[in-house]
Coordinates of C-alpha atoms in Angstrom, one line a residue:
X26 CA 0.0 0.0 0.0
X27 CA 1.5 3.3 -1.1
X28 CA 0.5 5.2 1.9
X29 CA 2.6 3.0 4.2
X30 CA 5.7 3.9 2.2
X31 CA 5.3 7.6 3.0
X32 CA 7.7 9.4 5.3
X33 CA 7.7 8.3 9.0
X34 CA 4.8 9.4 11.1
X35 CA 7.0 11.0 13.7
X36 CA 8.4 13.4 11.1
X37 CA 5.0 14.7 10.0
X38 CA 3.4 17.9 11.2
X39 CA -0.2 17.9 12.5
X40 CA -1.6 19.1 9.2
X41 CA 0.3 16.4 7.3
X42 CA -0.9 13.7 9.7
X43 CA -4.5 14.9 9.2
X44 CA -4.1 15.0 5.4
X45 CA -2.6 11.5 5.4
X46 CA -5.5 10.3 7.6
X47 CA -7.9 11.6 5.0
X48 CA -6.2 9.5 2.4
X49 CA -6.1 6.5 4.7
X50 CA -9.9 6.8 5.4
X51 CA -10.6 7.1 1.7
X52 CA -8.6 3.9 0.9
X53 CA -10.3 2.1 3.8
X54 CA -13.7 3.1 2.5
X55 CA -12.8 2.0 -1.0
X56 CA -11.6 -1.4 0.3
X57 CA -14.7 -1.8 2.5
X58 CA -16.9 -1.1 -0.5
X59 CA -14.9 -3.6 -2.6
X60 CA -15.3 -6.1 0.2
X61 CA -19.1 -5.7 0.1
X62 CA -19.1 -6.3 -3.6
X63 CA -17.1 -9.5 -3.1
X64 CA -19.4 -10.7 -0.4
X65 CA -22.5 -10.2 -2.5
X66 CA -20.9 -11.9 -5.5
X67 CA -19.5 -14.8 -3.4
X68 CA -23.0 -15.4 -1.9
X69 CA -24.6 -15.4 -5.3
X70 CA -22.0 -17.7 -6.6
X71 CA -22.9 -20.4 -4.0
X72 CA -19.2 -21.1 -3.3
X73 CA -19.9 -21.7 0.4
X74 CA -21.8 -24.9 -0.4
X75 CA -19.0 -26.0 -2.8
X76 CA -16.5 -26.0 0.1
X77 CA -18.9 -27.6 2.6
X78 CA -19.8 -24.5 4.6
X79 CA -23.4 -24.1 5.7
X80 CA -23.6 -20.6 4.1
X81 CA -21.5 -17.6 3.2
X82 CA -21.8 -16.2 6.7
X83 CA -20.3 -19.3 8.2
X84 CA -17.6 -19.5 5.5
X85 CA -16.4 -15.9 6.0
X86 CA -16.7 -16.0 9.8
X87 CA -14.6 -19.1 10.1
X88 CA -12.0 -18.1 7.4
X89 CA -11.4 -14.6 8.8
X90 CA -12.2 -15.4 12.5
X91 CA -15.1 -12.8 12.5
X92 CA -18.3 -12.6 14.6
X93 CA -21.1 -14.2 12.5
X94 CA -23.3 -11.3 13.5
X95 CA -20.9 -8.8 11.9
X96 CA -20.7 -10.9 8.7
X97 CA -24.5 -11.2 8.5
X98 CA -24.9 -7.5 8.8
X99 CA -22.3 -6.8 6.1
X100 CA -23.8 -9.4 3.8
X101 CA -27.3 -8.0 4.3
X102 CA -26.0 -4.6 3.3
X103 CA -24.1 -6.0 0.3
X104 CA -27.1 -7.8 -1.1
X105 CA -29.5 -4.9 -0.6
X106 CA -27.2 -2.2 -2.1
X107 CA -28.2 -2.8 -5.8
X108 CA -31.7 -1.6 -4.9
X109 CA -30.4 1.8 -3.8
X110 CA -28.6 3.3 -6.7
X111 CA -27.9 6.7 -5.0
X112 CA -26.4 5.0 -2.0
X113 CA -24.3 2.7 -4.1
X114 CA -23.1 5.6 -6.3
X115 CA -22.1 7.7 -3.3
X116 CA -20.4 4.7 -1.7
X117 CA -18.0 4.4 -4.6
X118 CA -16.9 8.1 -4.3
X119 CA -13.7 7.6 -2.2
X120 CA -11.5 10.5 -3.2
X121 CA -10.1 12.5 -0.3
X122 CA -11.7 15.9 0.2
X123 CA -14.8 14.9 -1.8
X124 CA -16.9 15.9 1.2
X125 CA -15.4 19.3 1.4
X126 CA -18.2 21.9 1.0
X127 CA -16.2 23.5 -1.8
X128 CA -16.5 20.4 -3.9
X129 CA -20.3 20.1 -3.6
X130 CA -22.0 21.7 -6.5
X131 CA -24.9 24.1 -6.3
X132 CA -28.5 22.6 -6.4
X133 CA -29.9 21.8 -9.7
X134 CA -33.6 21.8 -10.8
X135 CA -35.4 18.5 -10.0
X136 CA -36.9 16.4 -12.7
X137 CA -40.7 15.8 -12.6
X138 CA -40.2 12.3 -11.1
X139 CA -38.7 13.7 -7.9
X140 CA -41.4 16.2 -7.0
X141 CA -41.5 16.9 -3.3
X142 CA -43.7 14.4 -1.5
X143 CA -44.0 12.7 1.9
X144 CA -40.2 12.0 2.0
X145 CA -39.4 15.6 1.3
X146 CA -41.7 16.7 4.2
X147 CA -40.1 14.1 6.4
X148 CA -36.6 15.3 5.7
X149 CA -37.7 18.9 6.3
X150 CA -39.1 17.9 9.6
X151 CA -35.9 16.1 10.6
X152 CA -33.3 18.5 9.2
X153 CA -30.5 18.6 11.9
X154 CA -30.5 22.4 12.3
X155 CA -28.8 23.4 9.1
X156 CA -27.7 26.9 8.2
X157 CA -29.7 28.7 5.5
X158 CA -27.2 27.8 2.9
X159 CA -26.9 24.2 4.0
X160 CA -30.7 24.0 4.1
X161 CA -30.9 24.7 0.4
X162 CA -28.2 22.2 -0.4
X163 CA -29.9 19.5 1.6
X164 CA -33.2 19.7 -0.3
X165 CA -33.8 16.2 -1.7
X166 CA -34.8 17.5 -5.1
X167 CA -31.3 18.9 -5.5
X168 CA -29.8 15.4 -5.7
X169 CA -30.5 13.7 -9.0
X170 CA -28.7 10.7 -10.4
X171 CA -25.9 11.7 -12.7
X172 CA -25.9 15.3 -11.6
X173 CA -22.8 17.1 -10.4
X174 CA -24.1 17.0 -6.9
X175 CA -24.6 13.2 -7.0
X176 CA -21.1 12.7 -8.4
X177 CA -19.6 14.6 -5.4
X178 CA -21.6 13.0 -2.6
X179 CA -19.6 10.5 -0.6
X180 CA -20.6 7.9 1.9
X181 CA -18.6 5.5 4.0
X182 CA -20.0 2.0 4.6
X183 CA -21.2 2.9 8.1
X184 CA -23.4 5.6 6.7
X185 CA -24.6 3.5 3.8
X186 CA -25.6 0.7 6.3
X187 CA -27.6 3.2 8.4
X188 CA -29.5 4.5 5.3
X189 CA -30.2 1.1 3.7
X190 CA -31.3 -0.4 7.1
X191 CA -33.7 2.5 7.6
X192 CA -35.2 2.1 4.2
X193 CA -35.4 -1.7 4.3
X194 CA -37.4 -1.4 7.5
X195 CA -40.3 0.4 5.8
X196 CA -42.9 -2.4 5.6
X197 CA -44.1 -3.4 2.1
X198 CA -47.7 -3.2 3.6
X199 CA -47.2 0.5 3.9
X200 CA -47.6 0.8 0.1
X201 CA -45.2 3.7 -0.1
X202 CA -44.9 5.1 -3.7
X203 CA -41.6 4.3 -5.3
X204 CA -41.0 8.0 -6.1
X205 CA -41.3 8.8 -2.4
X206 CA -38.8 6.1 -1.5
X207 CA -36.4 7.5 -4.1
X208 CA -36.8 11.0 -2.7
X209 CA -36.1 9.6 0.8
X210 CA -33.0 7.8 -0.3
X211 CA -31.6 10.8 -2.1
X212 CA -32.4 13.0 0.9
X213 CA -30.7 10.8 3.3
X214 CA -27.6 10.5 1.1
X215 CA -27.5 14.3 0.9
X216 CA -28.0 14.6 4.7
X217 CA -25.2 12.1 5.3
X218 CA -22.7 14.8 4.2
X219 CA -23.3 16.3 7.6
X220 CA -24.5 13.4 9.8
X221 CA -22.8 10.4 11.5
X222 CA -24.3 6.9 11.2
X223 CA -26.0 7.3 14.6
X224 CA -27.6 10.5 13.5
X225 CA -28.7 8.9 10.2
X226 CA -30.4 6.1 12.1
X227 CA -32.4 8.7 14.1
X228 CA -33.3 10.5 10.8
X229 CA -34.2 7.2 9.2
X230 CA -36.7 6.4 12.0
X231 CA -38.4 9.7 11.5
X232 CA -38.6 9.3 7.8
X233 CA -40.0 5.8 8.2
X234 CA -42.6 7.0 10.7
X235 CA -43.7 9.6 8.1
X236 CA -43.7 7.3 5.1
X237 CA -45.6 4.5 6.8
X238 CA -49.2 5.6 6.6
X239 CA -50.3 3.0 9.0
X240 CA -48.2 4.7 11.7
X241 CA -45.5 3.1 13.9
X242 CA -47.8 0.6 15.6
X243 CA -46.8 -2.5 13.5
X244 CA -43.2 -1.7 14.0
X245 CA -43.8 -1.2 17.7
X246 CA -45.5 -4.6 17.9
X247 CA -42.6 -6.2 16.1
X248 CA -40.1 -4.5 18.5
X249 CA -42.1 -5.7 21.5
X250 CA -42.2 -9.2 20.2
X251 CA -38.4 -9.1 19.7
X252 CA -37.8 -8.3 23.4
X253 CA -35.3 -10.8 24.9
X254 CA -33.2 -11.3 28.0
X255 CA -30.4 -13.9 28.3
X256 CA -28.4 -15.0 31.4
X257 CA -25.3 -17.1 31.7
X258 CA -23.0 -18.0 34.5
X259 CA -19.9 -15.9 34.8
X260 CA -17.0 -15.6 37.2
X261 CA -18.5 -14.9 40.7
X262 CA -21.8 -13.9 39.2
X263 CA -23.9 -13.8 36.1
X264 CA -23.5 -12.2 32.7
X265 CA -26.7 -10.9 31.0
X266 CA -27.9 -8.8 28.1
X267 CA -31.0 -8.3 26.0
X268 CA -33.3 -5.9 24.4
X269 CA -36.4 -4.0 25.6
X270 CA -38.7 -1.9 23.4
X271 CA -41.0 1.1 23.8
X272 CA -42.2 2.0 27.2
X273 CA -40.3 -0.9 28.7
X274 CA -37.0 0.6 27.5
X275 CA -38.0 4.0 28.7
X276 CA -38.9 2.6 32.2
X277 CA -35.6 0.8 32.4
X278 CA -33.6 3.8 31.4
X279 CA -35.5 6.1 33.7
X280 CA -35.0 3.9 36.8
X281 CA -31.3 3.1 36.0
X282 CA -30.4 6.7 35.2
X283 CA -32.2 8.0 38.3
X284 CA -30.4 5.5 40.6
X285 CA -27.0 5.9 38.9
X286 CA -26.4 9.5 39.7
X287 CA -23.0 10.0 41.3
X288 CA -22.7 10.8 45.0
X289 CA -20.0 12.5 46.9
X290 CA -17.7 10.3 49.0
X291 CA -17.7 10.9 52.8
X292 CA -14.5 13.0 52.4
X293 CA -16.1 15.2 49.8
X294 CA -14.3 13.8 46.8
X295 CA -16.1 12.7 43.6
X296 CA -17.8 9.3 43.4
X297 CA -15.1 6.9 42.5
X298 CA -17.4 4.4 40.8
X299 CA -17.4 4.2 37.0
X300 CA -20.7 4.9 35.1
X301 CA -21.0 1.1 34.5
X302 CA -20.6 0.4 38.2
X303 CA -23.1 3.0 39.2
X304 CA -25.6 1.7 36.7
X305 CA -25.1 -1.9 38.0
X306 CA -25.6 -0.6 41.5
X307 CA -28.8 1.1 40.4
X308 CA -30.1 -2.2 38.9
X309 CA -29.3 -4.2 42.1
X310 CA -31.1 -1.6 44.1
X311 CA -34.2 -1.9 41.9
X312 CA -34.1 -5.7 42.2
X313 CA -33.7 -5.6 45.9
X314 CA -36.6 -3.1 46.3
X315 CA -38.8 -5.4 44.1
X316 CA -37.9 -8.4 46.1
X317 CA -38.5 -6.7 49.5
X318 CA -41.9 -5.6 48.5
X319 CA -43.0 -8.9 47.1
X320 CA -43.8 -7.4 43.7
X321 CA -41.0 -9.2 41.8
X322 CA -43.1 -12.4 41.4
X323 CA -46.8 -11.4 41.4
X324 CA -47.9 -14.9 40.5
X325 CA -46.8 -16.0 44.0
X326 CA -49.1 -13.6 45.8
X327 CA -47.6 -12.2 49.0
X328 CA -44.7 -14.7 49.0
X329 CA -41.5 -12.9 48.4
X330 CA -38.7 -14.4 46.2
X331 CA -36.0 -15.9 48.4
X332 CA -32.4 -17.0 48.1
X333 CA -31.3 -20.0 50.1
X334 CA -27.6 -20.2 51.1
X335 CA -26.0 -23.1 53.1
X336 CA -23.2 -22.2 55.5
X337 CA -21.4 -23.8 58.5
X338 CA -22.4 -22.4 61.9
X339 CA -18.8 -21.8 62.9
X340 CA -18.1 -20.0 59.6
X341 CA -21.1 -17.8 60.1
X342 CA -20.3 -16.8 63.7
X343 CA -16.6 -16.3 63.0
X344 CA -17.1 -14.4 59.7
X345 CA -14.9 -16.8 57.8
X346 CA -15.5 -19.3 55.0
X347 CA -18.1 -19.2 52.3
X348 CA -21.8 -20.2 51.8
X349 CA -23.2 -22.1 48.9
X350 CA -26.2 -21.0 46.9
X351 CA -28.7 -23.4 45.3
X352 CA -27.0 -22.7 41.9
X353 CA -23.7 -23.9 43.2
X354 CA -22.2 -20.4 43.3
X355 CA -20.6 -19.2 46.5
X356 CA -20.9 -16.1 48.7
X357 CA -18.5 -14.9 51.4
X358 CA -19.6 -14.9 55.0
X359 CA -19.4 -11.2 55.1
X360 CA -21.8 -10.9 52.2
X361 CA -24.2 -13.4 53.8
X362 CA -24.3 -11.5 57.0
X363 CA -25.1 -8.3 55.2
X364 CA -27.8 -9.8 53.0
X365 CA -29.4 -11.6 56.0
X366 CA -30.2 -8.2 57.5
X367 CA -33.0 -7.5 55.2
X368 CA -32.7 -9.2 51.8
X369 CA -34.8 -12.2 50.9
X370 CA -32.2 -14.7 51.9
X371 CA -32.8 -17.9 54.0
X372 CA -29.7 -19.2 55.8
X373 CA -29.5 -22.9 56.1
X374 CA -27.0 -23.3 59.0
X375 CA -25.1 -26.6 59.3
X376 CA -23.5 -28.1 62.4
X377 CA -20.1 -29.8 62.8
X378 CA -21.6 -33.0 61.2
X379 CA -23.1 -31.0 58.4
X380 CA -26.6 -31.6 59.8
X381 CA -29.1 -28.7 59.4
X382 CA -29.2 -26.9 62.7
X383 CA -31.6 -24.1 61.6
X384 CA -33.4 -22.9 58.5
X385 CA -34.1 -19.2 58.7
X386 CA -37.6 -18.0 57.9
X387 CA -39.1 -14.7 56.9
X388 CA -39.8 -14.1 60.6
X389 CA -36.1 -13.3 61.0
X390 CA -36.6 -10.4 58.7
X391 CA -38.2 -7.1 58.8
X392 CA -42.0 -7.2 58.6
X393 CA -44.1 -4.8 56.7
X394 CA -45.2 -3.0 59.8
X395 CA -41.6 -2.6 61.1
X396 CA -40.4 -1.5 57.7
X397 CA -43.1 1.2 57.5
X398 CA -42.2 2.5 60.9
X399 CA -38.5 2.4 59.9
X400 CA -39.2 4.4 56.8
X401 CA -41.1 7.0 58.9
X402 CA -38.4 7.3 61.5
X403 CA -35.2 7.3 59.3
X404 CA -36.7 8.8 56.1
X405 CA -34.0 7.1 54.1
X406 CA -30.4 6.2 54.4
X407 CA -29.1 7.6 57.7
X408 CA -25.7 8.3 56.0
X409 CA -26.5 9.8 52.6
X410 CA -30.3 10.4 52.8
X411 CA -31.1 8.1 49.8
X412 CA -34.9 7.6 49.7
X413 CA -36.4 4.6 51.6
X414 CA -37.2 2.8 48.4
X415 CA -33.5 2.5 47.7
X416 CA -32.6 1.4 51.2
X417 CA -32.2 -1.9 53.1
X418 CA -32.8 -2.5 56.8
X419 CA -29.6 -3.1 58.7
X420 CA -29.4 -4.9 62.0
X421 CA -27.2 -2.9 64.4
X422 CA -26.5 -6.1 66.3
X423 CA -26.6 -8.9 63.7
X424 CA -29.2 -11.6 64.2
X425 CA -26.5 -14.3 64.0
X426 CA -25.0 -12.6 67.1
X427 CA -28.4 -12.6 68.9
X428 CA -29.6 -9.2 67.7
X429 CA -33.4 -8.9 67.6
X430 CA -35.5 -7.8 64.6
X431 CA -37.1 -4.7 66.1
X432 CA -37.1 -1.0 65.5
X433 CA -34.5 -0.2 68.1
X434 CA -32.0 -2.6 66.5
X435 CA -32.6 -1.5 62.9
X436 CA -31.5 1.4 60.6
X437 CA -32.0 2.2 57.0
X438 CA -29.0 2.2 54.7
X439 CA -28.6 2.4 51.0
X440 CA -26.8 -0.6 49.5
X441 CA -23.5 1.1 49.1
X442 CA -23.4 2.3 52.7
X443 CA -24.8 -1.0 53.9
X444 CA -21.7 -2.7 52.4
X445 CA -19.5 0.0 53.9
X446 CA -20.9 -0.6 57.4
X447 CA -20.4 -4.4 57.2
X448 CA -16.8 -3.7 56.0
X449 CA -16.2 -1.6 59.1
X450 CA -15.8 1.7 57.2
X451 CA -18.7 3.3 59.2
X452 CA -20.1 2.6 62.7
X453 CA -23.5 3.3 64.0
X454 CA -24.5 4.3 67.5
X455 CA -28.0 4.8 69.0
X456 CA -29.0 8.0 70.9
X457 CA -32.5 8.2 72.4
X458 CA -33.8 5.5 70.1
X459 CA -32.4 7.0 66.9
X460 CA -29.4 5.6 65.0
X461 CA -26.6 7.9 64.2
X462 CA -23.6 7.2 61.8
X463 CA -20.1 7.9 63.0
X464 CA -17.8 9.2 60.3
X465 CA -14.9 7.0 59.3
X466 CA -11.7 7.7 61.3
X467 CA -9.9 8.7 58.1
X468 CA -12.7 11.2 57.2
X469 CA -12.8 12.9 60.6
X470 CA -11.1 16.4 60.6
X471 CA -10.0 16.1 64.2
X472 CA -8.3 12.8 63.8
X473 CA -4.9 12.2 62.1
X474 CA -5.0 10.4 58.7

């Protein structure tokens, strides 16, 4: 590759590096486009079956050690491209600087076949705040096949994939006129000179909603049907992922974002947790709240979901060893002692001969009446004032150490501070029937660090 034979990178100025990057991106786009053509031709050729592969996706994924999902996406784009002449033409324009505004010709008069219709209105409604000059250049009718404008429009494969995917998702049952589809395609190709793939996907959704005269309901039904959740065992936990649609997605995002806001540490520094960790903490808080109210499994009536953990009595009292869950996973004794305060966990305590000495029941845990009184008294986490719905009831004297489950032996703590208390970072004392947190020694201004 000629670019690799250029002078060493370290000897280039910033402007030279940027210019070289322009050329590199142009060549990458050219090679990616050529790859799409090869994929489509190889699939049509049927060569995968000749060599014993199940299909082209499996052949390419195995040969090049790629994710089948990635190959499937690229093949879908490659086979759909011939239907979209403007996208295909712009995809082949790979000369550096082709997207420079100076290289884009002025608008030309549209032919009769591209008279403004629903697609034009949709683009006008979804124009990403262009300047007056840009607004004129983005008019769909200005882009006609073979015109100077079309010859200078450039797409990279990511943009092409966003446009084609958006147009392919317009249902055939919508009976959208071909002329409107062509206007929409040309409009999105033109808009791509200013938009990223993510922005094009948003634009495409709005165009689809306008063109589909039946409205978005069928698409919403399909999206709801496609909802999924998968779980698999991971190291010390579970890995999961999935997809939620519509109001379910909005509900999840609202709850997670609300619970994932950063909090100041006790010493006044910024929250040390990453965004991912804060969102994970928010999810576990939501799950804990659902389990504690008995709403996580409505089919079971008032019976709350429980976790059963088996642990040796000596380990439990000494705070050493681990407990075993029904799934075979293990939890540390410290975690079990914390969860046993308020979470739906039933400890099955074993004696020296591994015989069951005691099976904890819900009576060990906070009743609804006690919890309501606790919410009224503490009004949230006694350390950070997180609302009661985000809190757990903490035993000041652990029940395994003989502590009773009553109001005078309980305090509300958010999950993060509940963990901190069990790790000894905070201590709690009671004054006149009310729990009060004591700042960690390292955070007290009158104590040496």
